[in-house]
């Protein structure tokens, strides 16, 4: 299995709850190396650009409003099979479903519902590359 890099974003709801440290620590405990780290706030425009694949979805405006509602922290995680493993650790999109099927997942522990679900993670090696480049410059990755 190859060493990969993937992107996570601790979303505004988890930041507001003070869950940043616990979420980053979980990934460290799971064996990932943090190779990039940044706190910022999306504008509606940059949130819309980041989530452009969802432009036509009924929840797009809600998603953009939520993601630009407060600061976030983005991290690039490196490890074996990182894209798949990180998706597994965060759990399903809907936090309520996560509490049923993956009670130790990050969304089960820190998410509220389908929209406010604590954390983003890239869903493929291709989207990981694109998302990392959207948020980090080469100089910001170690
Ligand atoms: P993912 O984050 O698990 O990959 P996606 O389907 O890619 O899920 O959706 C992106 C984000 O859009 C979700 O993490 C969530 O914040 C939001 N979202 C998805 N579906 C809904 C919905 O039905 N209502 C409100 N927000 C949603
Ligand atoms: Mg997705």
PDB file of C-alpha atoms and ligand atoms in Angstrom:
ATOM      1  CA  UNK A   1       0.000   0.000   0.000  1.00  0.00           C
ATOM      2  CA  UNK A   2       1.346   3.412  -0.950  1.00  0.00           C
ATOM      3  CA  UNK A   3       2.078   6.358   1.339  1.00  0.00           C
ATOM      4  CA  UNK A   4      -0.469   9.042   0.469  1.00  0.00           C
ATOM      5  CA  UNK A   5      -1.396  12.570   1.501  1.00  0.00           C
ATOM      6  CA  UNK A   6      -4.940  13.679   2.171  1.00  0.00           C
ATOM      7  CA  UNK A   7      -6.654  16.856   3.336  1.00  0.00           C
ATOM      8  CA  UNK A   8      -8.863  17.282   6.360  1.00  0.00           C
ATOM      9  CA  UNK A   9     -10.675  20.422   7.475  1.00  0.00           C
ATOM     10  CA  UNK A  10     -11.932  20.866  11.028  1.00  0.00           C
ATOM     11  CA  UNK A  11     -15.217  22.636  10.256  1.00  0.00           C
ATOM     12  CA  UNK A  12     -16.661  25.705  12.054  1.00  0.00           C
ATOM     13  CA  UNK A  13     -18.988  23.624  14.275  1.00  0.00           C
ATOM     14  CA  UNK A  14     -16.104  21.565  15.688  1.00  0.00           C
ATOM     15  CA  UNK A  15     -13.948  24.687  16.101  1.00  0.00           C
ATOM     16  CA  UNK A  16     -16.786  26.367  18.034  1.00  0.00           C
ATOM     17  CA  UNK A  17     -17.084  23.287  20.293  1.00  0.00           C
ATOM     18  CA  UNK A  18     -13.374  23.389  21.117  1.00  0.00           C
ATOM     19  CA  UNK A  19     -12.791  19.995  19.502  1.00  0.00           C
ATOM     20  CA  UNK A  20      -9.761  20.982  17.379  1.00  0.00           C
ATOM     21  CA  UNK A  21      -7.148  19.479  19.705  1.00  0.00           C
ATOM     22  CA  UNK A  22      -9.028  16.218  20.172  1.00  0.00           C
ATOM     23  CA  UNK A  23      -9.570  15.789  16.434  1.00  0.00           C
ATOM     24  CA  UNK A  24      -5.931  16.469  15.502  1.00  0.00           C
ATOM     25  CA  UNK A  25      -4.761  14.196  18.327  1.00  0.00           C
ATOM     26  CA  UNK A  26      -6.988  11.380  17.050  1.00  0.00           C
ATOM     27  CA  UNK A  27      -5.231  11.451  13.668  1.00  0.00           C
ATOM     28  CA  UNK A  28      -1.810  11.562  15.354  1.00  0.00           C
ATOM     29  CA  UNK A  29      -2.797   8.592  17.545  1.00  0.00           C
ATOM     30  CA  UNK A  30      -3.955   6.748  14.405  1.00  0.00           C
ATOM     31  CA  UNK A  31      -0.401   7.073  13.092  1.00  0.00           C
ATOM     32  CA  UNK A  32      -0.678   9.928  10.602  1.00  0.00           C
ATOM     33  CA  UNK A  33       1.980  12.591  10.238  1.00  0.00           C
ATOM     34  CA  UNK A  34       0.819  16.208   9.960  1.00  0.00           C
ATOM     35  CA  UNK A  35       2.745  17.682   7.005  1.00  0.00           C
ATOM     36  CA  UNK A  36       0.722  20.922   6.643  1.00  0.00           C
ATOM     37  CA  UNK A  37      -1.442  22.942   9.052  1.00  0.00           C
ATOM     38  CA  UNK A  38      -3.360  26.201   8.622  1.00  0.00           C
ATOM     39  CA  UNK A  39      -6.128  28.193  10.310  1.00  0.00           C
ATOM     40  CA  UNK A  40      -8.232  30.501   8.136  1.00  0.00           C
ATOM     41  CA  UNK A  41     -11.796  31.545   7.407  1.00  0.00           C
ATOM     42  CA  UNK A  42     -13.489  30.749   4.096  1.00  0.00           C
ATOM     43  CA  UNK A  43     -15.390  33.548   2.400  1.00  0.00           C
ATOM     44  CA  UNK A  44     -18.654  32.461   0.735  1.00  0.00           C
ATOM     45  CA  UNK A  45     -16.789  32.678  -2.586  1.00  0.00           C
ATOM     46  CA  UNK A  46     -13.824  30.493  -1.557  1.00  0.00           C
ATOM     47  CA  UNK A  47     -16.122  27.992   0.214  1.00  0.00           C
ATOM     48  CA  UNK A  48     -18.202  27.764  -2.991  1.00  0.00           C
ATOM     49  CA  UNK A  49     -15.052  27.224  -5.048  1.00  0.00           C
ATOM     50  CA  UNK A  50     -13.784  24.511  -2.669  1.00  0.00           C
ATOM     51  CA  UNK A  51     -17.137  22.671  -2.847  1.00  0.00           C
ATOM     52  CA  UNK A  52     -17.789  23.401  -6.535  1.00  0.00           C
ATOM     53  CA  UNK A  53     -18.648  19.750  -7.341  1.00  0.00           C
ATOM     54  CA  UNK A  54     -21.762  20.257  -5.168  1.00  0.00           C
ATOM     55  CA  UNK A  55     -22.888  23.464  -6.964  1.00  0.00           C
ATOM     56  CA  UNK A  56     -26.102  21.889  -8.260  1.00  0.00           C
ATOM     57  CA  UNK A  57     -27.022  20.125  -5.002  1.00  0.00           C
ATOM     58  CA  UNK A  58     -29.989  21.424  -2.965  1.00  0.00           C
ATOM     59  CA  UNK A  59     -27.791  21.871   0.133  1.00  0.00           C
ATOM     60  CA  UNK A  60     -25.101  23.953  -1.638  1.00  0.00           C
ATOM     61  CA  UNK A  61     -26.108  27.374  -0.236  1.00  0.00           C
ATOM     62  CA  UNK A  62     -26.459  25.971   3.275  1.00  0.00           C
ATOM     63  CA  UNK A  63     -23.035  24.322   2.952  1.00  0.00           C
ATOM     64  CA  UNK A  64     -21.354  27.531   1.755  1.00  0.00           C
ATOM     65  CA  UNK A  65     -22.985  29.557   4.537  1.00  0.00           C
ATOM     66  CA  UNK A  66     -21.932  27.010   7.174  1.00  0.00           C
ATOM     67  CA  UNK A  67     -18.341  26.647   5.963  1.00  0.00           C
ATOM     68  CA  UNK A  68     -17.860  30.439   5.937  1.00  0.00           C
ATOM     69  CA  UNK A  69     -19.538  30.964   9.331  1.00  0.00           C
ATOM     70  CA  UNK A  70     -16.308  30.824  11.371  1.00  0.00           C
ATOM     71  CA  UNK A  71     -12.651  29.830  11.356  1.00  0.00           C
ATOM     72  CA  UNK A  72     -11.515  26.382  10.241  1.00  0.00           C
ATOM     73  CA  UNK A  73      -8.262  24.452  10.478  1.00  0.00           C
ATOM     74  CA  UNK A  74      -6.973  22.504   7.485  1.00  0.00           C
ATOM     75  CA  UNK A  75      -4.349  19.790   7.856  1.00  0.00           C
ATOM     76  CA  UNK A  76      -2.512  17.632   5.347  1.00  0.00           C
ATOM     77  CA  UNK A  77      -2.103  14.113   6.732  1.00  0.00           C
ATOM     78  CA  UNK A  78       0.445  11.633   5.439  1.00  0.00           C
ATOM     79  CA  UNK A  79       0.367   7.870   5.899  1.00  0.00           C
ATOM     80  CA  UNK A  80      -0.231   4.470   4.320  1.00  0.00           C
ATOM     81  CA  UNK A  81      -3.547   4.364   2.438  1.00  0.00           C
ATOM     82  CA  UNK A  82      -4.341   7.764   3.970  1.00  0.00           C
ATOM     83  CA  UNK A  83      -7.323   8.744   1.806  1.00  0.00           C
ATOM     84  CA  UNK A  84      -9.327   5.600   2.572  1.00  0.00           C
ATOM     85  CA  UNK A  85      -8.274   5.303   6.214  1.00  0.00           C
ATOM     86  CA  UNK A  86      -9.041   8.927   7.050  1.00  0.00           C
ATOM     87  CA  UNK A  87     -12.505   8.614   5.471  1.00  0.00           C
ATOM     88  CA  UNK A  88     -13.072   5.551   7.634  1.00  0.00           C
ATOM     89  CA  UNK A  89     -11.979   7.380  10.804  1.00  0.00           C
ATOM     90  CA  UNK A  90     -14.298  10.351  10.139  1.00  0.00           C
ATOM     91  CA  UNK A  91     -17.325   8.105   9.472  1.00  0.00           C
ATOM     92  CA  UNK A  92     -20.405   8.622   7.296  1.00  0.00           C
ATOM     93  CA  UNK A  93     -21.562  12.110   6.189  1.00  0.00           C
ATOM     94  CA  UNK A  94     -24.613  12.079   8.478  1.00  0.00           C
ATOM     95  CA  UNK A  95     -23.455  12.353  12.101  1.00  0.00           C
ATOM     96  CA  UNK A  96     -26.622  10.600  13.345  1.00  0.00           C
ATOM     97  CA  UNK A  97     -25.919   7.648  11.064  1.00  0.00           C
ATOM     98  CA  UNK A  98     -22.286   7.727  12.234  1.00  0.00           C
ATOM     99  CA  UNK A  99     -23.463   7.339  15.852  1.00  0.00           C
ATOM    100  CA  UNK A 100     -25.401   4.229  14.789  1.00  0.00           C
ATOM    101  CA  UNK A 101     -22.865   2.506  12.530  1.00  0.00           C
ATOM    102  CA  UNK A 102     -19.457   3.903  13.590  1.00  0.00           C
ATOM    103  CA  UNK A 103     -19.768   5.169  17.180  1.00  0.00           C
ATOM    104  CA  UNK A 104     -16.038   5.856  17.578  1.00  0.00           C
ATOM    105  CA  UNK A 105     -15.790   7.870  14.362  1.00  0.00           C
ATOM    106  CA  UNK A 106     -15.023  11.589  14.545  1.00  0.00           C
ATOM    107  CA  UNK A 107     -18.408  12.574  13.118  1.00  0.00           C
ATOM    108  CA  UNK A 108     -20.178  10.335  15.660  1.00  0.00           C
ATOM    109  CA  UNK A 109     -18.225  11.951  18.499  1.00  0.00           C
ATOM    110  CA  UNK A 110     -18.234  15.603  17.407  1.00  0.00           C
ATOM    111  CA  UNK A 111     -20.814  16.093  14.602  1.00  0.00           C
ATOM    112  CA  UNK A 112     -24.429  17.198  14.953  1.00  0.00           C
ATOM    113  CA  UNK A 113     -26.246  16.191  11.757  1.00  0.00           C
ATOM    114  CA  UNK A 114     -25.729  15.768   8.005  1.00  0.00           C
ATOM    115  CA  UNK A 115     -24.544  19.347   7.425  1.00  0.00           C
ATOM    116  CA  UNK A 116     -22.713  20.174  10.653  1.00  0.00           C
ATOM    117  CA  UNK A 117     -20.518  17.099  10.686  1.00  0.00           C
ATOM    118  CA  UNK A 118     -17.303  18.379  12.284  1.00  0.00           C
ATOM    119  CA  UNK A 119     -14.782  17.463   9.626  1.00  0.00           C
ATOM    120  CA  UNK A 120     -14.095  17.284   5.898  1.00  0.00           C
ATOM    121  CA  UNK A 121     -11.807  14.692   4.307  1.00  0.00           C
ATOM    122  CA  UNK A 122     -10.809  14.202   0.670  1.00  0.00           C
ATOM    123  CA  UNK A 123     -12.647  11.303  -0.989  1.00  0.00           C
ATOM    124  CA  UNK A 124     -10.022  10.149  -3.554  1.00  0.00           C
ATOM    125  CA  UNK A 125      -6.303  10.567  -4.237  1.00  0.00           C
ATOM    126  CA  UNK A 126      -7.197  12.911  -7.139  1.00  0.00           C
ATOM    127  CA  UNK A 127      -9.441  15.170  -5.063  1.00  0.00           C
ATOM    128  CA  UNK A 128      -6.834  15.093  -2.260  1.00  0.00           C
ATOM    129  CA  UNK A 129      -4.228  16.556  -4.647  1.00  0.00           C
ATOM    130  CA  UNK A 130      -6.616  19.217  -5.905  1.00  0.00           C
ATOM    131  CA  UNK A 131      -7.847  20.177  -2.426  1.00  0.00           C
ATOM    132  CA  UNK A 132      -4.327  20.318  -0.928  1.00  0.00           C
ATOM    133  CA  UNK A 133      -3.225  22.638  -3.774  1.00  0.00           C
ATOM    134  CA  UNK A 134      -6.321  24.815  -3.263  1.00  0.00           C
ATOM    135  CA  UNK A 135      -5.413  25.534   0.367  1.00  0.00           C
ATOM    136  CA  UNK A 136      -1.634  25.100   0.687  1.00  0.00           C
ATOM    137  CA  UNK A 137       1.331  26.346  -1.318  1.00  0.00           C
ATOM    138  CA  UNK A 138       4.292  24.011  -1.796  1.00  0.00           C
ATOM    139  CA  UNK A 139       6.307  26.036   0.745  1.00  0.00           C
ATOM    140  CA  UNK A 140       3.704  25.323   3.446  1.00  0.00           C
ATOM    141  CA  UNK A 141       4.082  21.532   3.191  1.00  0.00           C
ATOM    142  CA  UNK A 142       6.976  19.808   4.926  1.00  0.00           C
TER     143      UNK A 142
HETATM  144  P1  LIG B   1     -18.668  14.107   2.675  1.00  0.00           P
HETATM  145  O1  LIG B   1     -18.232  15.337   3.430  1.00  0.00           O
HETATM  146  O2  LIG B   1     -18.940  12.945   3.592  1.00  0.00           O
HETATM  147  O3  LIG B   1     -17.731  13.757   1.551  1.00  0.00           O
HETATM  148  P2  LIG B   1     -20.472  15.129   0.634  1.00  0.00           P
HETATM  149  O4  LIG B   1     -21.637  14.383   0.073  1.00  0.00           O
HETATM  150  O5  LIG B   1     -19.266  15.310  -0.224  1.00  0.00           O
HETATM  151  O6  LIG B   1     -20.094  14.431   2.030  1.00  0.00           O
HETATM  152  O7  LIG B   1     -21.025  16.548   1.076  1.00  0.00           O
HETATM  153  C1  LIG B   1     -20.140  17.596   1.410  1.00  0.00           C
HETATM  154  C2  LIG B   1     -20.652  18.291   2.645  1.00  0.00           C
HETATM  155  O8  LIG B   1     -21.917  18.887   2.361  1.00  0.00           O
HETATM  156  C3  LIG B   1     -20.961  17.366   3.837  1.00  0.00           C
HETATM  157  O9  LIG B   1     -19.814  17.028   4.590  1.00  0.00           O
HETATM  158  C4  LIG B   1     -21.947  18.200   4.629  1.00  0.00           C
HETATM  159  O10 LIG B   1     -21.301  19.208   5.412  1.00  0.00           O
HETATM  160  C5  LIG B   1     -22.749  18.862   3.523  1.00  0.00           C
HETATM  161  N1  LIG B   1     -23.963  18.095   3.205  1.00  0.00           N
HETATM  162  C6  LIG B   1     -24.058  16.924   2.526  1.00  0.00           C
HETATM  163  N2  LIG B   1     -25.331  16.501   2.418  1.00  0.00           N
HETATM  164  C7  LIG B   1     -26.077  17.423   3.061  1.00  0.00           C
HETATM  165  C8  LIG B   1     -27.489  17.566   3.287  1.00  0.00           C
HETATM  166  O11 LIG B   1     -28.314  16.734   2.885  1.00  0.00           O
HETATM  167  N3  LIG B   1     -27.886  18.668   3.993  1.00  0.00           N
HETATM  168  C9  LIG B   1     -27.011  19.622   4.435  1.00  0.00           C
HETATM  169  N4  LIG B   1     -25.685  19.538   4.237  1.00  0.00           N
HETATM  170  C10 LIG B   1     -25.213  18.457   3.565  1.00  0.00           C
HETATM  171 MG1  LIG B   2     -17.230  14.766  -0.213  1.00  0.00          MG
END
